[in-house]
Structures are given as C-alpha cells and as structure tokens.
C-alpha cells in the first residue's frame, strides 16, 4: 500500500516553487484576535496617560486635606492638654494651700492639746476655778458669822449697864470686825486666781483665732455657723444672771424703785 507523504514548504522552496499561504483559513481568526488585543492595550495606555495626572493631583489633594485635618486635630488636642495642664497647676496650688492650712491647724491644735486641753495647764485652770469658788464660799460664811456675832453683841451691849461687860462686848465686836477684814482678803486671792485662768483663756483664744485666720477669718467661719436655737425653758430664759457693764435688757435698781413710786 502506497503511503502519501506530506510535502513540506522547505522542500518546495528548495525546488524553486513558492508555496501559497492560506491565510484565510488559519491566520484570519488569530490575526483579528491579536489586533483586537493590541487596540485594547493601546486604548488602556491612552486612558492611563490622560488619567494619571488627574489621579495623582487628586491623591495629593486628598493627602494634603488629610494632613491638614490631622494637624488641626493635633492642635486642638494640644490646646486641650495645655488647658488641662493649667487647671492641674492651679489645682496643685490650691491643694498646696489647703495642705499648708491643715498643717498649720494641726500645729495649733497640737499646741492647745499639749498645753491646755490635755495637760497640767487645764488641770491648773480647773483647780484655780475650784479654789475661787471654795474661797468665795468660805469668806462669805465667815463674813456672815462675824456680822451675826456683831449684831448679837450690839444688842447685848444695849441691855447691860456694867462697864466690864460692855468692854468685853466691845472687844468681841472688834474681833469680829477684824475677822470680816480678813475674810475680805479673798477678793485679792480670787483676782490672782482669775488672772491665771484669764491667761490660759487668752492663750486658747489666741490659737483659736489663729486657726480661724488660717481658714479665712471670722467672717468666713460665721458663714458656716448654724442658726442658734434657744432650747431653754420659759423660766430659764428669765434667769440671765448678774448684769455686766453695758448689757441691755436688764432692769436697774432705779427701774425697780420707780415701780413703787
């Protein structure tokens, strides 16, 4: 059986015959596809060339806008931090002042506690006031007894005729008068004791005033004082005690005498 061998182009060229290429059947579809791809690539390249500058400028503008926004936010945050730092500094100054005031107040209280309220000074004040009360009571009793004896001796003297008896009664009266003079010495002792108490009270008052000055003075303290409430009964309200010089609301002896005129 004979085999039909395909003749190659090289053999035809070598034999002097030029082959005729059939481009219509094989190269047509491939050529059109290649040309279509080239046109598409050329269109994309042209579009990229025209759009690239616009896209770049827009990107730069977007970057600038974002940077400006971030800078604005950073400046705002910085100003906020600066304001907070200033407030913290002011707060620190106030806290330092409060700390200093508390420290000074503690020193004043410690001084009062050590020298007055919880020490020998307060016990001494209590002892002096007790001695004033006791001395006044004792002197009053002595004066009353002497006055009573003088009254009895004077009554008896008017009833006796004997000179010796009158002399004894007169001597007794003189002794009682001397006893009264001696009892009146309690005033000097009382004054000395009260002076000691007043010294301690002035010491306490001085440190209390210093504490009030630390916290703004008397006016600032008065703003926190609650309204006074009088819880005394009606009878207790009438008992105001002895009148001091310059006190108002007390009836004088002249006022009382005027009621009987």
Coordinates of C-alpha atoms in Angstrom, one line a residue:
X1 CA 0.0 0.0 0.0
X2 CA 1.5 3.3 -1.0
X3 CA 1.9 5.9 1.7
X4 CA 1.1 9.5 0.8
X5 CA 3.8 11.7 2.3
X6 CA 3.1 15.3 3.1
X7 CA 5.4 17.7 1.2
X8 CA 6.9 20.4 3.4
X9 CA 7.4 24.0 2.4
X10 CA 11.1 23.8 2.7
X11 CA 11.2 21.2 0.0
X12 CA 9.1 23.3 -2.2
X13 CA 11.3 26.4 -1.8
X14 CA 14.3 24.3 -2.4
X15 CA 12.7 23.0 -5.6
X16 CA 12.1 26.5 -6.8
X17 CA 8.4 26.7 -6.1
X18 CA 6.9 29.3 -3.8
X19 CA 4.1 28.0 -1.6
X20 CA 0.9 29.9 -1.5
X21 CA -0.1 30.6 2.2
X22 CA -3.7 30.1 3.0
X23 CA -4.2 32.9 5.4
X24 CA -7.9 32.9 5.1
X25 CA -8.4 29.7 7.0
X26 CA -5.7 29.6 9.6
X27 CA -4.3 33.1 10.2
X28 CA -7.6 35.0 10.0
X29 CA -9.0 34.3 13.4
X30 CA -5.7 34.7 15.2
X31 CA -4.9 37.9 13.4
X32 CA -8.1 39.5 14.4
X33 CA -7.7 38.5 18.0
X34 CA -4.2 39.9 18.1
X35 CA -5.3 43.2 16.6
X36 CA -8.2 43.4 19.0
X37 CA -5.9 42.9 21.9
X38 CA -3.4 45.5 20.6
X39 CA -6.2 48.0 20.2
X40 CA -7.4 47.3 23.7
X41 CA -3.9 47.7 25.1
X42 CA -3.5 51.0 23.1
X43 CA -6.8 52.3 24.5
X44 CA -5.8 51.4 28.0
X45 CA -2.4 53.1 27.6
X46 CA -4.0 56.2 26.2
X47 CA -6.5 56.3 29.1
X48 CA -3.8 55.8 31.6
X49 CA -1.8 58.6 30.1
X50 CA -4.6 61.1 30.3
X51 CA -6.0 59.9 33.7
X52 CA -2.7 59.5 35.6
X53 CA -2.1 63.2 36.1
X54 CA -5.6 63.8 37.4
X55 CA -5.4 60.8 39.7
X56 CA -2.1 62.0 41.1
X57 CA -3.3 65.5 41.8
X58 CA -6.4 64.2 43.4
X59 CA -4.3 61.9 45.6
X60 CA -2.1 64.8 46.6
X61 CA -5.1 67.0 47.4
X62 CA -6.6 64.2 49.4
X63 CA -3.2 63.7 51.3
X64 CA -3.0 67.4 51.9
X65 CA -6.6 67.6 53.2
X66 CA -6.0 64.6 55.5
X67 CA -2.7 66.1 56.7
X68 CA -4.4 69.5 57.4
X69 CA -7.2 67.7 59.2
X70 CA -4.8 65.7 61.3
X71 CA -2.8 68.9 62.1
X72 CA -6.0 70.7 63.1
X73 CA -6.9 67.8 65.4
X74 CA -3.4 67.7 66.9
X75 CA -3.5 71.5 67.5
X76 CA -6.9 71.1 69.2
X77 CA -5.7 68.3 71.3
X78 CA -2.6 70.2 72.2
X79 CA -4.6 73.2 73.3
X80 CA -6.9 70.9 75.4
X81 CA -3.8 69.4 77.0
X82 CA -2.4 72.8 77.7
X83 CA -5.7 73.9 79.3
X84 CA -5.8 70.8 81.4
X85 CA -2.2 71.3 82.5
X86 CA -3.0 74.9 83.5
X87 CA -6.0 73.6 85.5
X88 CA -3.9 71.0 87.1
X89 CA -1.3 73.6 88.1
X90 CA -4.0 75.8 89.6
X91 CA -5.4 72.8 91.4
X92 CA -1.9 71.9 92.7
X93 CA -1.5 75.5 94.1
X94 CA -4.9 75.2 95.8
X95 CA -4.1 71.8 97.2
X96 CA -0.7 73.1 98.5
X97 CA -2.6 76.0 100.2
X98 CA -5.0 73.5 101.8
X99 CA -2.2 71.3 102.8
X100 CA -0.4 74.2 104.4
X101 CA -3.6 75.3 106.2
X102 CA -4.3 71.9 107.5
X103 CA -0.7 71.5 108.7
X104 CA -0.8 74.9 110.5
X105 CA -4.1 74.0 112.0
X106 CA -2.7 70.7 113.2
X107 CA 0.2 72.6 114.8
X108 CA -2.2 75.0 116.6
X109 CA -4.4 72.1 117.8
X110 CA -1.3 70.2 119.0
X111 CA -0.2 73.3 120.9
X112 CA -3.6 73.6 122.5
X113 CA -3.8 69.9 123.2
X114 CA -0.4 69.8 124.8
X115 CA -0.5 73.0 126.8
X116 CA -4.2 73.5 127.6
X117 CA -6.8 70.8 127.0
X118 CA -4.7 67.7 127.8
X119 CA -2.0 68.9 130.1
X120 CA -1.3 70.4 133.5
X121 CA -2.5 73.8 132.3
X122 CA -6.1 72.8 132.0
X123 CA -5.9 70.9 135.3
X124 CA -4.5 74.0 136.8
X125 CA -7.3 76.1 135.4
X126 CA -9.9 73.7 136.9
X127 CA -8.0 73.9 140.2
X128 CA -7.9 77.7 140.2
X129 CA -11.6 78.0 139.4
X130 CA -12.4 75.4 142.2
X131 CA -10.3 77.4 144.6
X132 CA -12.1 80.6 143.6
X133 CA -15.5 79.0 144.3
X134 CA -14.3 77.5 147.6
X135 CA -12.6 80.6 148.8
X136 CA -15.6 82.8 148.0
X137 CA -17.9 80.4 149.8
X138 CA -15.6 80.3 152.9
X139 CA -15.2 84.0 153.0
X140 CA -18.9 84.6 152.7
X141 CA -19.6 82.2 155.5
X142 CA -17.0 83.9 157.7
X143 CA -18.4 87.4 157.0
X144 CA -21.9 86.3 157.7
X145 CA -20.9 84.6 161.0
X146 CA -19.0 87.7 162.1
X147 CA -21.9 90.0 161.1
X148 CA -24.3 87.9 163.1
X149 CA -21.9 87.9 166.2
X150 CA -21.6 91.7 165.9
X151 CA -25.4 92.1 165.8
X152 CA -25.8 89.9 168.9
X153 CA -23.0 91.8 170.7
X154 CA -24.5 95.2 169.9
X155 CA -28.0 94.0 171.1
X156 CA -26.4 92.7 174.3
X157 CA -24.4 95.9 174.8
X158 CA -27.6 98.0 174.8
X159 CA -29.0 95.9 177.7
X160 CA -26.1 95.8 180.1
X161 CA -25.0 98.5 182.5
X162 CA -21.7 97.1 183.7
X163 CA -18.7 98.7 182.2
X164 CA -16.7 95.4 182.2
X165 CA -19.4 93.7 180.2
X166 CA -19.7 96.5 177.8
X167 CA -15.9 96.4 177.3
X168 CA -16.0 92.6 176.7
X169 CA -18.8 93.0 174.1
X170 CA -16.9 95.9 172.5
X171 CA -13.7 93.7 172.3
X172 CA -15.8 90.9 170.8
X173 CA -17.2 93.2 168.2
X174 CA -13.8 94.5 167.3
X175 CA -12.5 90.9 166.9
X176 CA -15.4 90.1 164.6
X177 CA -14.7 93.2 162.5
X178 CA -11.1 92.1 162.2
X179 CA -12.4 88.7 161.1
X180 CA -14.5 90.4 158.4
X181 CA -11.5 92.3 157.2
X182 CA -9.5 89.1 157.0
X183 CA -12.3 87.3 155.1
X184 CA -12.4 90.2 152.6
X185 CA -8.9 89.2 151.6
X186 CA -10.5 86.5 149.4
X187 CA -11.0 89.2 146.8
X188 CA -7.3 89.6 146.3
X189 CA -6.8 85.9 146.1
X190 CA -9.7 85.5 143.8
X191 CA -8.3 88.2 141.5
X192 CA -5.0 86.4 141.3
X193 CA -6.6 83.1 140.5
X194 CA -8.9 84.6 137.9
X195 CA -5.9 86.3 136.3
X196 CA -4.2 82.9 135.9
X197 CA -7.4 81.5 134.3
X198 CA -7.7 84.5 132.0
X199 CA -4.1 84.0 130.9
X200 CA -4.9 80.4 129.9
X201 CA -8.2 81.5 128.2
X202 CA -6.3 84.2 126.3
X203 CA -3.8 81.6 125.2
X204 CA -6.6 79.4 123.9
X205 CA -8.3 82.3 122.3
X206 CA -5.1 83.3 120.5
X207 CA -4.7 79.9 119.0
X208 CA -8.3 79.6 118.0
X209 CA -8.2 83.0 116.3
X210 CA -5.1 81.8 114.5
X211 CA -6.9 78.7 113.3
X212 CA -9.8 80.9 112.1
X213 CA -7.5 83.2 110.3
X214 CA -6.0 80.1 108.5
X215 CA -9.4 79.3 107.2
X216 CA -10.4 82.7 106.1
X217 CA -11.1 84.7 109.2
X218 CA -14.0 85.2 111.5
X219 CA -16.4 86.2 108.7
X220 CA -15.7 83.0 106.8
X221 CA -16.3 80.9 109.9
X222 CA -19.6 82.8 110.6
X223 CA -20.9 81.7 107.2
X224 CA -20.8 78.1 108.4
X225 CA -22.3 78.7 111.9
X226 CA -25.8 77.2 112.1
X227 CA -28.7 79.3 113.3
X228 CA -28.8 79.4 117.1
X229 CA -31.7 77.6 118.7
X230 CA -32.8 78.6 122.2
X231 CA -33.7 75.4 124.0
X232 CA -34.2 76.9 127.4
X233 CA -37.5 76.8 129.1
X234 CA -39.5 79.9 129.8
X235 CA -38.3 80.1 133.4
X236 CA -34.7 79.6 132.3
X237 CA -35.0 82.4 129.8
X238 CA -35.8 84.8 132.7
X239 CA -32.6 83.8 134.6
X240 CA -29.9 85.9 132.9
X241 CA -27.6 86.2 135.9
X242 CA -25.8 89.3 137.0
X243 CA -25.6 92.2 134.7
X244 CA -22.3 93.3 133.1
X245 CA -21.4 96.8 132.4
X246 CA -23.1 97.8 129.1
X247 CA -25.5 94.9 129.0
X248 CA -29.0 95.7 127.8
X249 CA -32.3 94.0 128.7
X250 CA -31.7 94.2 132.5
X251 CA -33.7 96.2 134.9
X252 CA -31.7 98.5 137.1
X253 CA -32.4 99.3 140.7
X254 CA -33.8 102.7 139.7
X255 CA -36.3 100.9 137.4
X256 CA -37.4 98.7 140.2
X257 CA -37.8 101.7 142.6
X258 CA -39.8 103.5 140.0
X259 CA -42.4 100.8 140.1
X260 CA -43.2 101.6 143.8
X261 CA -43.3 105.4 143.4

